[in-house]
Amino acid sequence: MENIAMNRKAIHILSEWDPFEMGNFTYDTEAADVVAELQHIDDPTVLGKKIQGIYEQSFERWIPIEECIGISYKLLAVKFEAKCIV
């Protein structure tokens, strides 16, 4: 059950992140891919690089790695919070 709550929180964080400033556009596919990566990555730099690659592959636009690592810290905080709740 904790995984479902973690995934929902992660999807929410990603849905509020608009790296290309596209307004009401949704990044559902990319968010799902990032959450899949989040399941087995605990390093913010590694996750940040994965995020950068996922969004770049979809949009053929580059996001600065600092932005991707910033969002990865938020996602990892949700992951570690979920692991600590018993």
XYZ file of C-alpha atoms in Angstrom:
86
model
C 0.000 0.000 0.000
C 2.870 2.404 0.779
C 4.049 2.094 -2.832
C 0.694 3.293 -4.185
C 0.725 6.366 -1.917
C 4.334 7.086 -2.836
C 3.547 6.807 -6.542
C 0.575 9.169 -6.206
C 2.687 11.765 -4.392
C 5.464 11.434 -6.970
C 2.989 11.805 -9.849
C 1.563 14.898 -8.127
C 5.022 16.471 -7.803
C 5.769 15.744 -11.444
C 2.376 17.043 -12.595
C 3.141 20.401 -10.958
C 6.573 20.554 -12.584
C 6.374 22.204 -15.996
C 9.952 22.175 -17.303
C 8.975 23.468 -20.740
C 6.425 26.020 -19.470
C 3.646 24.550 -21.594
C 0.842 25.565 -19.237
C -1.987 23.048 -18.998
C -0.073 20.384 -20.922
C 0.303 17.108 -19.059
C 3.439 15.033 -18.935
C 1.632 11.794 -17.995
C 3.813 9.434 -20.016
C 7.029 11.011 -18.790
C 5.791 11.042 -15.192
C 4.991 7.321 -15.383
C 8.468 6.615 -16.763
C 10.110 8.673 -14.008
C 8.102 6.922 -11.278
C 9.178 3.564 -12.723
C 12.815 4.678 -12.455
C 12.217 6.008 -8.935
C 11.394 2.466 -7.785
C 15.017 1.344 -8.093
C 17.146 4.521 -7.988
C 18.194 6.146 -4.709
C 20.839 8.562 -5.991
C 19.603 12.085 -6.898
C 22.205 12.587 -9.638
C 21.437 9.254 -11.299
C 17.695 9.924 -11.096
C 18.212 13.469 -12.385
C 20.039 12.141 -15.451
C 17.228 9.632 -16.061
C 14.634 12.413 -15.793
C 16.621 14.564 -18.205
C 16.820 11.685 -20.703
C 13.125 10.786 -20.450
C 11.939 14.334 -21.114
C 14.552 14.953 -23.800
C 13.544 11.782 -25.645
C 9.877 12.801 -25.633
C 10.254 16.475 -26.510
C 13.643 16.674 -28.208
C 14.401 19.549 -25.856
C 17.054 19.692 -23.185
C 16.440 20.503 -19.509
C 19.424 21.718 -17.445
C 20.655 18.899 -15.200
C 20.355 21.157 -12.123
C 16.567 21.350 -12.637
C 16.333 17.594 -13.068
C 18.398 16.914 -9.953
C 16.266 19.416 -8.034
C 13.078 17.527 -8.870
C 14.825 14.223 -8.165
C 15.521 15.358 -4.576
C 11.797 16.038 -4.092
C 10.889 12.626 -5.500
C 13.474 10.815 -3.395
C 12.218 12.604 -0.274
C 8.750 11.168 -0.968
C 10.265 7.721 -1.528
C 12.256 7.756 1.709
C 9.284 9.143 3.647
C 7.157 6.247 2.386
C 9.819 3.731 3.455
C 9.964 5.189 6.966
C 6.220 4.996 7.614
C 5.353 1.691 9.247
